[in-house]
Amino acid sequence: MKRKWLLAPACCVLLFTLTGCGKTVEEQIDTGVASAQTVFEENPQQPNKTIGKIQLFVPSGYEVKESEDLNNLIIKQGNASYILFVNYHEKEDSNLHYELLKKDPSKKIIKEETVELDGAFGFSAVLEYDKEQFELIVSSGGVKMSTISEDKNIDQKLVDMMTIVRSVKIDAEKE
């Protein structure tokens, strides 16, 4: 009987400890944006998938849905969908996607970070989509990826998105 009474408080302490380990949305956003910048500064992953003219790295658990419009690819992970947009005419140093974001007064930017490295420009941003969802955007030159996300795993999504975006290569022979 005494063991049951000792076990109940221990379970409560464990439950509160585990609950406290979860990151707040703000922490996920701060960590995700900073981590996306770090990914941008690292060597890009080698592509493991080719769709038309586009070569890209697709992390485990993600799949690319082929479409007729090879400027826009849909990438899925479970129930989450991501749009990968490739502008073939923009170079690595292009900040077009960033300028368009900044000029749009309807966008409510929560956090953003730009990065320039060896002539390449990139950024990551988290925008308020509605009360319970966020728009996540990462870009490198003419390549942009976005998704709508709830408040879970924002930090990891931003890292995966930047990993994919940074890996994109255009096959010049197929142009």
PDB file of C-alpha atoms in Angstrom:
ATOM      1  CA  MET A   1       0.000   0.000   0.000  1.00  0.00           C
ATOM      2  CA  LYS A   2       2.818   2.412   0.877  1.00  0.00           C
ATOM      3  CA  ARG A   3       4.438   1.842  -2.520  1.00  0.00           C
ATOM      4  CA  LYS A   4       1.320   3.068  -4.369  1.00  0.00           C
ATOM      5  CA  TRP A   5       1.388   6.338  -2.412  1.00  0.00           C
ATOM      6  CA  LEU A   6       5.064   6.828  -3.196  1.00  0.00           C
ATOM      7  CA  LEU A   7       4.583   6.026  -6.856  1.00  0.00           C
ATOM      8  CA  ALA A   8       1.791   8.597  -7.442  1.00  0.00           C
ATOM      9  CA  PRO A   9       3.856  11.677  -6.448  1.00  0.00           C
ATOM     10  CA  ALA A  10       6.826  10.384  -8.447  1.00  0.00           C
ATOM     11  CA  CYS A  11       4.619  10.046 -11.542  1.00  0.00           C
ATOM     12  CA  CYS A  12       3.286  13.581 -11.044  1.00  0.00           C
ATOM     13  CA  VAL A  13       6.804  15.006 -10.754  1.00  0.00           C
ATOM     14  CA  LEU A  14       7.861  13.111 -13.898  1.00  0.00           C
ATOM     15  CA  LEU A  15       4.804  14.361 -15.793  1.00  0.00           C
ATOM     16  CA  PHE A  16       5.457  18.003 -14.838  1.00  0.00           C
ATOM     17  CA  THR A  17       9.133  17.642 -15.722  1.00  0.00           C
ATOM     18  CA  LEU A  18       8.370  16.222 -19.166  1.00  0.00           C
ATOM     19  CA  THR A  19       5.714  18.864 -19.804  1.00  0.00           C
ATOM     20  CA  GLY A  20       8.205  21.582 -18.910  1.00  0.00           C
ATOM     21  CA  CYS A  21      10.695  20.260 -21.482  1.00  0.00           C
ATOM     22  CA  GLY A  22       8.481  21.288 -24.423  1.00  0.00           C
ATOM     23  CA  LYS A  23       9.505  24.519 -26.101  1.00  0.00           C
ATOM     24  CA  THR A  24       7.164  27.472 -26.312  1.00  0.00           C
ATOM     25  CA  VAL A  25       6.208  28.734 -29.762  1.00  0.00           C
ATOM     26  CA  GLU A  26       8.516  31.714 -29.277  1.00  0.00           C
ATOM     27  CA  GLU A  27      11.429  29.429 -28.383  1.00  0.00           C
ATOM     28  CA  GLN A  28      10.720  27.219 -31.418  1.00  0.00           C
ATOM     29  CA  ILE A  29      10.651  30.273 -33.688  1.00  0.00           C
ATOM     30  CA  ASP A  30      13.876  31.741 -32.256  1.00  0.00           C
ATOM     31  CA  THR A  31      15.672  28.391 -32.419  1.00  0.00           C
ATOM     32  CA  GLY A  32      14.330  27.563 -35.876  1.00  0.00           C
ATOM     33  CA  VAL A  33      15.301  30.875 -37.464  1.00  0.00           C
ATOM     34  CA  ALA A  34      18.789  30.748 -35.919  1.00  0.00           C
ATOM     35  CA  SER A  35      19.244  27.099 -36.929  1.00  0.00           C
ATOM     36  CA  ALA A  36      18.069  27.813 -40.488  1.00  0.00           C
ATOM     37  CA  GLN A  37      20.774  30.479 -40.721  1.00  0.00           C
ATOM     38  CA  THR A  38      23.356  27.937 -39.549  1.00  0.00           C
ATOM     39  CA  VAL A  39      22.160  25.447 -42.199  1.00  0.00           C
ATOM     40  CA  PHE A  40      22.499  28.177 -44.842  1.00  0.00           C
ATOM     41  CA  GLU A  41      26.115  28.750 -43.802  1.00  0.00           C
ATOM     42  CA  GLU A  42      27.032  25.044 -43.944  1.00  0.00           C
ATOM     43  CA  ASN A  43      27.864  23.051 -47.071  1.00  0.00           C
ATOM     44  CA  PRO A  44      24.611  22.096 -48.839  1.00  0.00           C
ATOM     45  CA  GLN A  45      23.492  18.472 -48.865  1.00  0.00           C
ATOM     46  CA  GLN A  46      24.120  16.593 -52.095  1.00  0.00           C
ATOM     47  CA  PRO A  47      20.927  16.114 -54.122  1.00  0.00           C
ATOM     48  CA  ASN A  48      19.318  12.687 -53.933  1.00  0.00           C
ATOM     49  CA  LYS A  49      16.318  13.368 -56.191  1.00  0.00           C
ATOM     50  CA  THR A  50      15.836  14.819 -59.681  1.00  0.00           C
ATOM     51  CA  ILE A  51      12.539  16.265 -60.905  1.00  0.00           C
ATOM     52  CA  GLY A  52      12.796  17.684 -64.416  1.00  0.00           C
ATOM     53  CA  LYS A  53      15.623  20.254 -64.323  1.00  0.00           C
ATOM     54  CA  ILE A  54      15.680  20.393 -60.528  1.00  0.00           C
ATOM     55  CA  GLN A  55      18.055  18.340 -58.405  1.00  0.00           C
ATOM     56  CA  LEU A  56      17.465  18.488 -54.662  1.00  0.00           C
ATOM     57  CA  PHE A  57      18.063  16.738 -51.378  1.00  0.00           C
ATOM     58  CA  VAL A  58      14.901  15.226 -49.925  1.00  0.00           C
ATOM     59  CA  PRO A  59      15.279  14.261 -46.234  1.00  0.00           C
ATOM     60  CA  SER A  60      14.042  10.921 -44.961  1.00  0.00           C
ATOM     61  CA  GLY A  61      10.300  11.004 -44.333  1.00  0.00           C
ATOM     62  CA  TYR A  62       9.648  13.572 -47.071  1.00  0.00           C
ATOM     63  CA  GLU A  63       8.393  12.870 -50.571  1.00  0.00           C
ATOM     64  CA  VAL A  64       8.150  15.018 -53.686  1.00  0.00           C
ATOM     65  CA  LYS A  65       4.881  15.063 -55.594  1.00  0.00           C
ATOM     66  CA  GLU A  66       5.505  15.552 -59.285  1.00  0.00           C
ATOM     67  CA  SER A  67       3.408  18.154 -61.038  1.00  0.00           C
ATOM     68  CA  GLU A  68       3.066  19.672 -64.487  1.00  0.00           C
ATOM     69  CA  ASP A  69       4.456  22.980 -63.218  1.00  0.00           C
ATOM     70  CA  LEU A  70       8.135  22.299 -62.593  1.00  0.00           C
ATOM     71  CA  ASN A  71       8.573  25.768 -61.047  1.00  0.00           C
ATOM     72  CA  ASN A  72       6.425  24.649 -58.124  1.00  0.00           C
ATOM     73  CA  LEU A  73       6.917  21.294 -56.458  1.00  0.00           C
ATOM     74  CA  ILE A  74       4.815  19.943 -53.615  1.00  0.00           C
ATOM     75  CA  ILE A  75       6.812  18.223 -50.906  1.00  0.00           C
ATOM     76  CA  LYS A  76       4.976  16.243 -48.254  1.00  0.00           C
ATOM     77  CA  GLN A  77       5.875  14.928 -44.853  1.00  0.00           C
ATOM     78  CA  GLY A  78       2.984  13.093 -43.260  1.00  0.00           C
ATOM     79  CA  ASN A  79       0.030  15.491 -43.331  1.00  0.00           C
ATOM     80  CA  ALA A  80       2.224  18.572 -43.853  1.00  0.00           C
ATOM     81  CA  SER A  81       2.586  20.038 -47.343  1.00  0.00           C
ATOM     82  CA  TYR A  82       5.358  22.355 -48.457  1.00  0.00           C
ATOM     83  CA  ILE A  83       5.603  24.355 -51.682  1.00  0.00           C
ATOM     84  CA  LEU A  84       9.035  24.602 -53.278  1.00  0.00           C
ATOM     85  CA  PHE A  85       9.220  27.413 -55.830  1.00  0.00           C
ATOM     86  CA  VAL A  86      12.201  27.627 -58.176  1.00  0.00           C
ATOM     87  CA  ASN A  87      12.725  30.780 -60.218  1.00  0.00           C
ATOM     88  CA  TYR A  88      15.217  29.727 -62.886  1.00  0.00           C
ATOM     89  CA  HIS A  89      16.022  33.337 -63.781  1.00  0.00           C
ATOM     90  CA  GLU A  90      17.190  34.458 -60.332  1.00  0.00           C
ATOM     91  CA  LYS A  91      20.784  33.992 -59.250  1.00  0.00           C
ATOM     92  CA  GLU A  92      22.191  32.943 -55.884  1.00  0.00           C
ATOM     93  CA  ASP A  93      22.527  36.536 -54.733  1.00  0.00           C
ATOM     94  CA  SER A  94      18.897  37.395 -55.537  1.00  0.00           C
ATOM     95  CA  ASN A  95      16.854  38.907 -52.741  1.00  0.00           C
ATOM     96  CA  LEU A  96      13.646  39.073 -54.820  1.00  0.00           C
ATOM     97  CA  HIS A  97      11.634  36.803 -52.494  1.00  0.00           C
ATOM     98  CA  TYR A  98      12.741  38.805 -49.465  1.00  0.00           C
ATOM     99  CA  GLU A  99      11.882  42.155 -51.072  1.00  0.00           C
ATOM    100  CA  LEU A 100       8.439  40.875 -52.082  1.00  0.00           C
ATOM    101  CA  LEU A 101       7.810  39.696 -48.517  1.00  0.00           C
ATOM    102  CA  LYS A 102       8.904  43.024 -47.017  1.00  0.00           C
ATOM    103  CA  LYS A 103       6.757  45.064 -49.446  1.00  0.00           C
ATOM    104  CA  ASP A 104       3.554  43.132 -48.667  1.00  0.00           C
ATOM    105  CA  PRO A 105       1.711  45.070 -45.931  1.00  0.00           C
ATOM    106  CA  SER A 106      -0.691  42.171 -45.334  1.00  0.00           C
ATOM    107  CA  LYS A 107       2.143  39.972 -44.024  1.00  0.00           C
ATOM    108  CA  LYS A 108       2.581  39.990 -40.236  1.00  0.00           C
ATOM    109  CA  ILE A 109       6.230  39.027 -39.739  1.00  0.00           C
ATOM    110  CA  ILE A 110       6.940  37.589 -36.301  1.00  0.00           C
ATOM    111  CA  LYS A 111      10.638  36.933 -36.875  1.00  0.00           C
ATOM    112  CA  GLU A 112      12.986  37.095 -39.837  1.00  0.00           C
ATOM    113  CA  GLU A 113      16.690  36.721 -40.436  1.00  0.00           C
ATOM    114  CA  THR A 114      18.733  37.346 -43.550  1.00  0.00           C
ATOM    115  CA  VAL A 115      22.103  35.847 -44.350  1.00  0.00           C
ATOM    116  CA  GLU A 116      24.709  36.460 -47.033  1.00  0.00           C
ATOM    117  CA  LEU A 117      27.584  34.083 -47.671  1.00  0.00           C
ATOM    118  CA  ASP A 118      30.010  33.889 -50.589  1.00  0.00           C
ATOM    119  CA  GLY A 119      27.715  35.835 -52.905  1.00  0.00           C
ATOM    120  CA  ALA A 120      24.560  33.947 -51.903  1.00  0.00           C
ATOM    121  CA  PHE A 121      21.571  35.590 -50.188  1.00  0.00           C
ATOM    122  CA  GLY A 122      19.013  33.816 -48.069  1.00  0.00           C
ATOM    123  CA  PHE A 123      16.469  34.371 -45.365  1.00  0.00           C
ATOM    124  CA  SER A 124      14.081  32.612 -43.049  1.00  0.00           C
ATOM    125  CA  ALA A 125      10.871  34.109 -41.729  1.00  0.00           C
ATOM    126  CA  VAL A 126       7.923  33.168 -39.564  1.00  0.00           C
ATOM    127  CA  LEU A 127       4.669  35.006 -40.197  1.00  0.00           C
ATOM    128  CA  GLU A 128       1.382  35.025 -38.378  1.00  0.00           C
ATOM    129  CA  TYR A 129      -1.104  33.195 -40.582  1.00  0.00           C
ATOM    130  CA  ASP A 130      -4.014  33.156 -38.159  1.00  0.00           C
ATOM    131  CA  LYS A 131      -4.423  32.794 -34.393  1.00  0.00           C
ATOM    132  CA  GLU A 132      -3.226  29.200 -34.309  1.00  0.00           C
ATOM    133  CA  GLN A 133      -1.104  28.853 -37.434  1.00  0.00           C
ATOM    134  CA  PHE A 134       2.113  30.277 -38.813  1.00  0.00           C
ATOM    135  CA  GLU A 135       3.531  30.641 -42.294  1.00  0.00           C
ATOM    136  CA  LEU A 136       7.125  29.437 -42.473  1.00  0.00           C
ATOM    137  CA  ILE A 137       9.295  30.699 -45.338  1.00  0.00           C
ATOM    138  CA  VAL A 138      12.925  30.029 -46.234  1.00  0.00           C
ATOM    139  CA  SER A 139      14.750  31.158 -49.331  1.00  0.00           C
ATOM    140  CA  SER A 140      18.127  30.943 -50.999  1.00  0.00           C
ATOM    141  CA  GLY A 141      18.534  33.056 -54.121  1.00  0.00           C
ATOM    142  CA  GLY A 142      15.704  32.217 -56.492  1.00  0.00           C
ATOM    143  CA  VAL A 143      14.541  29.180 -54.504  1.00  0.00           C
ATOM    144  CA  LYS A 144      11.808  29.564 -51.881  1.00  0.00           C
ATOM    145  CA  MET A 145       9.964  27.056 -49.732  1.00  0.00           C
ATOM    146  CA  SER A 146       6.913  27.728 -47.602  1.00  0.00           C
ATOM    147  CA  THR A 147       4.328  25.943 -45.491  1.00  0.00           C
ATOM    148  CA  ILE A 148       1.539  26.652 -43.049  1.00  0.00           C
ATOM    149  CA  SER A 149       2.243  25.165 -39.636  1.00  0.00           C
ATOM    150  CA  GLU A 150       0.638  24.894 -36.266  1.00  0.00           C
ATOM    151  CA  ASP A 151       2.726  25.479 -33.164  1.00  0.00           C
ATOM    152  CA  LYS A 152       4.530  22.132 -33.227  1.00  0.00           C
ATOM    153  CA  ASN A 153       8.056  21.443 -34.507  1.00  0.00           C
ATOM    154  CA  ILE A 154       8.467  24.879 -36.091  1.00  0.00           C
ATOM    155  CA  ASP A 155      12.183  24.777 -35.329  1.00  0.00           C
ATOM    156  CA  GLN A 156      12.751  21.428 -37.041  1.00  0.00           C
ATOM    157  CA  LYS A 157      10.583  22.354 -40.018  1.00  0.00           C
ATOM    158  CA  LEU A 158      12.634  25.498 -40.652  1.00  0.00           C
ATOM    159  CA  VAL A 159      15.862  23.472 -40.534  1.00  0.00           C
ATOM    160  CA  ASP A 160      14.528  20.823 -42.927  1.00  0.00           C
ATOM    161  CA  MET A 161      13.175  23.484 -45.265  1.00  0.00           C
ATOM    162  CA  MET A 162      16.501  25.347 -45.420  1.00  0.00           C
ATOM    163  CA  THR A 163      18.334  22.043 -45.945  1.00  0.00           C
ATOM    164  CA  ILE A 164      16.127  21.334 -48.964  1.00  0.00           C
ATOM    165  CA  VAL A 165      16.309  24.875 -50.377  1.00  0.00           C
ATOM    166  CA  ARG A 166      20.091  25.087 -50.086  1.00  0.00           C
ATOM    167  CA  SER A 167      20.502  21.750 -51.887  1.00  0.00           C
ATOM    168  CA  VAL A 168      18.595  22.783 -55.025  1.00  0.00           C
ATOM    169  CA  LYS A 169      20.614  22.727 -58.234  1.00  0.00           C
ATOM    170  CA  ILE A 170      19.375  23.466 -61.741  1.00  0.00           C
ATOM    171  CA  ASP A 171      20.502  21.063 -64.430  1.00  0.00           C
ATOM    172  CA  ALA A 172      21.711  23.469 -67.135  1.00  0.00           C
ATOM    173  CA  GLU A 173      21.772  20.698 -69.759  1.00  0.00           C
ATOM    174  CA  LYS A 174      17.995  20.316 -69.508  1.00  0.00           C
ATOM    175  CA  GLU A 175      17.270  24.046 -69.892  1.00  0.00           C
TER     176      GLU A 175
END
